[in-house]
Short mmCIF file of C-alpha atoms and ligand atoms in Angstrom, two decimals:
data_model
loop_
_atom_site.label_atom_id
_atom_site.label_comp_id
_atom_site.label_asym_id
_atom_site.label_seq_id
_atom_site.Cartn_x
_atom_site.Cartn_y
_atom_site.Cartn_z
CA UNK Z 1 86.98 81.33 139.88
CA UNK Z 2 88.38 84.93 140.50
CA UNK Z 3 85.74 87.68 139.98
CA UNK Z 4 87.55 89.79 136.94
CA UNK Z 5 87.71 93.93 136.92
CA UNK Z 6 88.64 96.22 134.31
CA UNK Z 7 91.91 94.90 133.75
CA UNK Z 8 91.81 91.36 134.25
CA UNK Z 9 89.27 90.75 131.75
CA UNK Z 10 91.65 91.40 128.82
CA UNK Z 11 93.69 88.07 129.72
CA UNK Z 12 90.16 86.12 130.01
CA UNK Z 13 88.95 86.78 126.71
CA UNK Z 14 92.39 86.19 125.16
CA UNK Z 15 92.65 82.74 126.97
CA UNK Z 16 89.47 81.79 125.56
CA UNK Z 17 90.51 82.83 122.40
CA UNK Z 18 94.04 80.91 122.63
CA UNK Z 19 92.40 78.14 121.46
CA UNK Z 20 91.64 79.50 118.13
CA UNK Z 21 92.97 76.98 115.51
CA UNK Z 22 93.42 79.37 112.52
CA UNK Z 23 96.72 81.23 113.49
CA UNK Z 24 96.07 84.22 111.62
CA UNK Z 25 92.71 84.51 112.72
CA UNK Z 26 94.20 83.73 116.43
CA UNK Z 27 96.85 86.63 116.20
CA UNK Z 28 94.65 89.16 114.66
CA UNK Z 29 91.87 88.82 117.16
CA UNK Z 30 94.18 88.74 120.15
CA UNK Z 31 95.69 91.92 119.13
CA UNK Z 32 92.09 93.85 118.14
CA UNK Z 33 91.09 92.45 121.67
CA UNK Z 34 94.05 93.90 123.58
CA UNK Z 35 93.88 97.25 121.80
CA UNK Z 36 90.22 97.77 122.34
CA UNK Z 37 90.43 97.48 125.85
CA UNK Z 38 93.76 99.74 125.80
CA UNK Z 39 91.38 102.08 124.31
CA UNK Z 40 87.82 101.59 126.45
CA UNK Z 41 90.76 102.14 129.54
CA UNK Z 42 91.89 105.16 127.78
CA UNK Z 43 89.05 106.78 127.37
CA UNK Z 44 87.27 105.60 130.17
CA UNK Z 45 84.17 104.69 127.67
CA UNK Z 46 80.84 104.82 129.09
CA UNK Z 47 77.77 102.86 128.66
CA UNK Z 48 76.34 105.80 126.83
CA UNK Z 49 79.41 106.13 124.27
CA UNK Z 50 79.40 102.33 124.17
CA UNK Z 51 75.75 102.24 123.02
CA UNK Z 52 76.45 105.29 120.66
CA UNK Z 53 79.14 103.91 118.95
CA UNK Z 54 76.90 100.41 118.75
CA UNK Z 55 74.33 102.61 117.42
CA UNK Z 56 76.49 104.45 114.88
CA UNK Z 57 77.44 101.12 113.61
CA UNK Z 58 74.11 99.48 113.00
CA UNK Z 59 73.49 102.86 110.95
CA UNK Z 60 76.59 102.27 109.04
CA UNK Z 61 75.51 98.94 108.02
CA UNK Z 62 71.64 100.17 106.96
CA UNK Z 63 73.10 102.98 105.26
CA UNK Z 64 75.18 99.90 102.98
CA UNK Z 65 73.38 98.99 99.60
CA UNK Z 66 74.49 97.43 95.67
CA UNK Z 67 75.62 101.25 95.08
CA UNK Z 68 76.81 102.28 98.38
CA UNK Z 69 79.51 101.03 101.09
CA UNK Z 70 79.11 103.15 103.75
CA UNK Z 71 81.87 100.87 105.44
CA UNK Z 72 84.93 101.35 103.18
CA UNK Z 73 84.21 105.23 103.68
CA UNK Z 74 84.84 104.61 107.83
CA UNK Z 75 87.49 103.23 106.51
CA UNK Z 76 88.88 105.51 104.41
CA UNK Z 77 87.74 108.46 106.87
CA UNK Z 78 89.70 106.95 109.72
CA UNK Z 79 92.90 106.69 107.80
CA UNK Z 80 92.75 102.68 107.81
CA UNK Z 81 92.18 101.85 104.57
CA UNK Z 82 95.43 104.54 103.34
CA UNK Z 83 97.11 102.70 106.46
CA UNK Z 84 96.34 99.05 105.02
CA UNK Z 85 97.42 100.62 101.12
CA UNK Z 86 100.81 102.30 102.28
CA UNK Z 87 101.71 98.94 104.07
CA UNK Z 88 101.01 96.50 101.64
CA UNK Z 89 101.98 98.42 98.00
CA UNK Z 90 105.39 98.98 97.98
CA UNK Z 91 106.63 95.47 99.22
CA UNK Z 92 104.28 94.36 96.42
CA UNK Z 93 105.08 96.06 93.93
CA UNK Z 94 108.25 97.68 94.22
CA UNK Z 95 109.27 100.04 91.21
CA UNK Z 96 105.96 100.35 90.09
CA UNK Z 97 103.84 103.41 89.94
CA UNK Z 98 102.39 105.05 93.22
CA UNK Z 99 98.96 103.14 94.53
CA UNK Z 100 96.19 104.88 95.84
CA UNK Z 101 92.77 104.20 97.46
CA UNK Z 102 90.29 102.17 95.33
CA UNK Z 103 87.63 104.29 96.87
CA UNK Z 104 83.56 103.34 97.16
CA UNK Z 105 83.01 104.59 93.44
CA UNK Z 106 84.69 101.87 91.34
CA UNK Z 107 81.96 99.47 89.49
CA UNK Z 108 83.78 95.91 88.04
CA UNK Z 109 81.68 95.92 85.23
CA UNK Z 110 82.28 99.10 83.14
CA UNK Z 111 81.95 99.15 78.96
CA UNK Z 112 85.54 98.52 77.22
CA UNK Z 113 85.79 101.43 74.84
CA UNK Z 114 87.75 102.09 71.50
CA UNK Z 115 90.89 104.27 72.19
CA UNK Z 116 90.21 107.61 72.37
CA UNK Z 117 86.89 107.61 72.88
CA UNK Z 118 84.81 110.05 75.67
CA UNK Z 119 84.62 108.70 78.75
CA UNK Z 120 81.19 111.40 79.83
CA UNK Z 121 77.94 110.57 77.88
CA UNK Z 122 77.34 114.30 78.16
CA UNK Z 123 80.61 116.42 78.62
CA UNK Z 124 78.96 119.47 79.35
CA UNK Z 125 82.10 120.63 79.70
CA UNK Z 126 85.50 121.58 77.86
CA UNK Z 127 87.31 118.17 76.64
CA UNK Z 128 90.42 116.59 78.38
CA UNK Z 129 92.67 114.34 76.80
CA UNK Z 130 94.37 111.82 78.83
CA UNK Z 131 97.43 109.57 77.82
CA UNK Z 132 100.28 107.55 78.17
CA UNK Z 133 101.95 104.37 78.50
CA UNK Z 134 101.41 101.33 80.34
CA UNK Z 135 105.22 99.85 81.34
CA UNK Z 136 107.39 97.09 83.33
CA UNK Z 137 109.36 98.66 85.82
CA UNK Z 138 112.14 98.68 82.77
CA UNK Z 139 110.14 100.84 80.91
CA UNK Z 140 109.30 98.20 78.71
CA UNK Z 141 105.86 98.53 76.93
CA UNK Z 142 103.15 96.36 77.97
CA UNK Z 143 100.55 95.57 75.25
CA UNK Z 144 96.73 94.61 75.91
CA UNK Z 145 96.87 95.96 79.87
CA UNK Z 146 93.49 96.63 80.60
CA UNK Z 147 92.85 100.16 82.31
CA UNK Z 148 89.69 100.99 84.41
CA UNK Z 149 89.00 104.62 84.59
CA UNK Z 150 86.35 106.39 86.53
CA UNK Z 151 85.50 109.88 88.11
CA UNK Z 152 83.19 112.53 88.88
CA UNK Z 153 81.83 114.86 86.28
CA UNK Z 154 82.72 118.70 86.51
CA UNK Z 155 79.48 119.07 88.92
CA UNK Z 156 81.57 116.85 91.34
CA UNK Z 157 78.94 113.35 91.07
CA UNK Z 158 79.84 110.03 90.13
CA UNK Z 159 77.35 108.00 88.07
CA UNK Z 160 76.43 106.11 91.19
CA UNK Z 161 75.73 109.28 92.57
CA UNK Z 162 72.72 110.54 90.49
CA UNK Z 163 69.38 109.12 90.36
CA UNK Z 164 69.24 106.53 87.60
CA UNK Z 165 73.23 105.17 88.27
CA UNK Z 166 73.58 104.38 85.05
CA UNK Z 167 77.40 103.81 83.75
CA UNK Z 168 78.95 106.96 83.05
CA UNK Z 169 81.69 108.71 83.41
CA UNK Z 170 83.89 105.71 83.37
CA UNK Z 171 85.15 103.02 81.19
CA UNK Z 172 88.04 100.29 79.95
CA UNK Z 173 90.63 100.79 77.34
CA UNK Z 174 93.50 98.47 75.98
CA UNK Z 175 96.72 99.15 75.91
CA UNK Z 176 98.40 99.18 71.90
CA UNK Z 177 101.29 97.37 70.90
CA UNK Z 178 103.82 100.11 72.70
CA UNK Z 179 101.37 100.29 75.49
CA UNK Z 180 99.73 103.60 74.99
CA UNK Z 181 96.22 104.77 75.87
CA UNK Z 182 94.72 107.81 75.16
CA UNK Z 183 91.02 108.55 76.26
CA UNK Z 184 88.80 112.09 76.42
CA UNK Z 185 87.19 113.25 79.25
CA UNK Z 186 86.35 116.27 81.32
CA UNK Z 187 88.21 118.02 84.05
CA UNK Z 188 86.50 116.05 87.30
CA UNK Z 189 85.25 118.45 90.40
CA UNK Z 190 86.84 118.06 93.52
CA UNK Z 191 84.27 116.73 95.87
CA UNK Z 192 82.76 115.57 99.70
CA UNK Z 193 82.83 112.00 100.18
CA UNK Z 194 79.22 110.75 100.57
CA UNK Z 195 78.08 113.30 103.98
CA UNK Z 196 74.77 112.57 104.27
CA UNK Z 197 74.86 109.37 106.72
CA UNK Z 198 76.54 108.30 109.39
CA UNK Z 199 80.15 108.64 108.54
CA UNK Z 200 79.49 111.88 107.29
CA UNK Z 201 77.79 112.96 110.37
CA UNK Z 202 80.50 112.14 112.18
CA UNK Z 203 82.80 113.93 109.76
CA UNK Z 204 81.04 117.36 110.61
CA UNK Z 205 80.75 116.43 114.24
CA UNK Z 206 84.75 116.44 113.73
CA UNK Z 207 84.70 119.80 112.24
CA UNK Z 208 86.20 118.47 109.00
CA UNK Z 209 85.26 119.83 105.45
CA UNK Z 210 85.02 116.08 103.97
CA UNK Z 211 86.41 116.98 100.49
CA UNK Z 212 88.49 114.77 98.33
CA UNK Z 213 90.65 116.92 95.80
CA UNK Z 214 89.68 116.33 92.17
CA UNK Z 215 91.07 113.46 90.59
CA UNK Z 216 90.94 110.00 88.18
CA UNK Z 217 90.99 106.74 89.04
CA UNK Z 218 92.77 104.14 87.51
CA UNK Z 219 92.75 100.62 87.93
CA UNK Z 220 95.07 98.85 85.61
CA UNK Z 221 96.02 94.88 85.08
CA UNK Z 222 98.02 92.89 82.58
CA UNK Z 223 98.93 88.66 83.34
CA UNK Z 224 102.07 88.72 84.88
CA UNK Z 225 102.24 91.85 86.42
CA UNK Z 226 100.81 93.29 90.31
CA UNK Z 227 97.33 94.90 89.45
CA UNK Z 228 97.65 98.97 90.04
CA UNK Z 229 95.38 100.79 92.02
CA UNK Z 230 95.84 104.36 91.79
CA UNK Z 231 94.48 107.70 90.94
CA UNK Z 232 95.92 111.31 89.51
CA UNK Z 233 95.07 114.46 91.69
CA UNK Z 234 95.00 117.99 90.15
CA UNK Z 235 97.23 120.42 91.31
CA UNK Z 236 95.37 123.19 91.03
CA UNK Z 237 92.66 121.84 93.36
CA UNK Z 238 92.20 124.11 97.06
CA UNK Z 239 92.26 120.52 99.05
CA UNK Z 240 95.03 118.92 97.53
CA UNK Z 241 97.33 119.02 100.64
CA UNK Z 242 94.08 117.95 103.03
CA UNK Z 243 92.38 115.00 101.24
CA UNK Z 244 89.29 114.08 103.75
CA UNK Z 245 90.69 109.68 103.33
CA UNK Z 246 94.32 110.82 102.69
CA UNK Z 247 95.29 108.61 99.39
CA UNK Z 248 96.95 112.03 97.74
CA UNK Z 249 100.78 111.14 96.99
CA UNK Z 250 103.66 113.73 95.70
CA UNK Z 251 104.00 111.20 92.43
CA UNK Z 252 100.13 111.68 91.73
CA UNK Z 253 99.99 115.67 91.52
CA UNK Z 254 99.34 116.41 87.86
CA UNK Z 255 98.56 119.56 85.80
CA UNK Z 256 97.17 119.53 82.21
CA UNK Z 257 98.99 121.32 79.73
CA UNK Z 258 96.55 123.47 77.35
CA UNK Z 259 98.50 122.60 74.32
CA UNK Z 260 100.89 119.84 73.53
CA UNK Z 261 101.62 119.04 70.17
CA UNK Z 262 102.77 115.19 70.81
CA UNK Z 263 99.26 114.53 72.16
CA UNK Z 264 97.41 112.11 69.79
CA UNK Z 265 94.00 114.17 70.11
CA UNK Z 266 94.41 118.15 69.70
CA UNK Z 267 92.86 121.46 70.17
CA UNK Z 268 91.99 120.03 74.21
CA UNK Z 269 93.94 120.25 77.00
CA UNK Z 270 95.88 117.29 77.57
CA UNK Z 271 97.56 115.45 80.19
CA UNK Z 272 100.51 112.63 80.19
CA UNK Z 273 101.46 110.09 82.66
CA UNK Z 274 102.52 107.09 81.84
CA UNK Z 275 102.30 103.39 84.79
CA UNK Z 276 104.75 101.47 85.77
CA UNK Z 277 103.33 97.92 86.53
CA UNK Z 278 105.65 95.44 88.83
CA UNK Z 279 105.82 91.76 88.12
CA UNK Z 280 103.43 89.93 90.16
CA UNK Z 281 104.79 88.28 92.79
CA UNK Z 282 102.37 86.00 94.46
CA UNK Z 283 100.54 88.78 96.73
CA UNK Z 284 96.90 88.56 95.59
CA UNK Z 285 94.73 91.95 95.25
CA UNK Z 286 96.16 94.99 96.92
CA UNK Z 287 92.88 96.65 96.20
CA UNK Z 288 91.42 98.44 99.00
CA UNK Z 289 87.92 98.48 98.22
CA UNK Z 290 86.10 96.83 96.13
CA UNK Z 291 82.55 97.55 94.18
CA UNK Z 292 79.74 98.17 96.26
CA UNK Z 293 77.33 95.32 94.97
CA UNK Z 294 80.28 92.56 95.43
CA UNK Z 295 80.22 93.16 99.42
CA UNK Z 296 76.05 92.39 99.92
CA UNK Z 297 75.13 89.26 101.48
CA UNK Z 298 73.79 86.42 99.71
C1 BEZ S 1 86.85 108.30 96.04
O1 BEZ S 1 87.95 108.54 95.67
O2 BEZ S 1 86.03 108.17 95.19
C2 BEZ S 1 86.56 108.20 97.48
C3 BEZ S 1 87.46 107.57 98.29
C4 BEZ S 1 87.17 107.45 99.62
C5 BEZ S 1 85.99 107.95 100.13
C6 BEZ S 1 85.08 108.59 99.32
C7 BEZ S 1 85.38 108.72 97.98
FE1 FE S 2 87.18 109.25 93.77
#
């Protein structure tokens, strides 16, 4: 038996790992090993840092809850999860409208509403009007897609966010028979991603402001066709070019229009974009995320 050093180590653990008889779960640890002793050799990482950073974790996974996945935001902070979106979207769904992050704020179960309806129990702000069309990548209409919508309100807090957590701000909607939608909401508030925990400790450690740019989310499915995970972002919005998880795209920029006369709700401002859905093609969920209370353990 040789003694093993800082290097030599690597090729031990990935010989007893060689043995591994899933293959994917074979290459994927064998590559997480080798690059995480690249990186303690980088660094030079001491048994302090390695302690903090075993420390920061455990917090991480306290700080996790039915409303709350303080995970995903690492994620997301890190760059990972708009790594694991921008790698996996376009071979899936090619043609179809932009994706973007799922985020921690989406909830599976929210009401279906009749078109048109308000999406805020308590606007407390002017109206919005958003619509559209649901499409194939022909522009062909597709009727009955369902659409998932949710967002902050204009104070910049989602419904998880505020004491009671009860459903707002969000909802379904049905496509018609040319696959339009139209909903009313309010303009959302750009906001900071969740900074009072861990991540976001480390966030201001990093001397970063933490603020997404205001924006919708929109998670939209019909059978046959790749579910979309995306979101629109507001032009006008100061951190539009420096989202704090990076899931802004060119494609995604909108700006309301104060008056448009084709709308199907007036005297609001109004805003059109219409989806593009691809065909599915056999590649599962691209969502990255997923609702806080579906990732607790049994
Ligand atoms: C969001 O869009 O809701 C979001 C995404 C990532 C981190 C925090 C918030
Ligand atoms: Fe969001």
């Amino acid at each position: 038996m040789d003694d093993l050093n800082a290097e030599t180590v690597t090729q031990a653990a990935l010989q007893q790992m060689a043995a591994t008889p899933d293959p994917r779960l074979r290459q994927v640890m064998a590559s997480l090993v080798r690059h995480l002793h690249d990186f303690a050799r980088e660094v030079t990482l001491t048994p302090e840092e390695w302690l903090t950073a075993i420390r920061f974790l455990t917090e991480v996974g306290h700080c996790c809850s039915p409303v709350r996945q303080e995970f995903i935001l690492l994620s997301d902070v890190l760059g990972l999860s708009a790594l694991v979106n921008a790698q996996h979207v376009a071979d899936a769904a090619p043609g179809g409208t932009e994706a973007s992050l799922l985020g921690p704020f989406f909830r599976a179960d929210a009401p279906l509403l009749e078109a048109g309806a308000q999406i805020a129990r308590d606007p407390g702000a002017p109206e919005l009007l958003l619509h559209g069309r649901v499409t194939d990548t022909a522009g062909q209409p597709i009727a009955g897609a369902r659409i998932d919508v949710w967002q902050t309100s204009a104070t910049g807090l989602y419904d998880l966010q505020v004491a009671d957590a009860a459903m707002d701000l969000r909802g379904a909607f049905q496509t018609d028979a040319e696959g339009r939608f139209h909903f009313r909401t309010v303009q959302p508030l750009g906001y900071q991603i969740p900074m009072d925990g861990p991540v976001g400790r480390l966030a201001r450690a990093q001397g970063r402001h933490g603020y997404r740019p205001a924006h919708i989310h929109f998670l939209i499915g019909a059978p046959g066709y790749q579910e979309l995970v995306t979101a629109l972002y507001f032009a006008e919005d100061p951190h539009i070019d420096s989202d704090m998880v990076f899931g802004v795209a060119r494609a995604l920029v909108v700006s309301p229009v104060a008056r448009d006369p084709a709308a199907p709700i007036q005297g609001m401002a109004s805003l059109r974009y219409d989806f593009a859905l691809a065909p599915a093609a056999g590649h599962g969920s691209q969502r990255v995320g997923a609702d806080p209370a579906s990732l607790q353990p049994a």
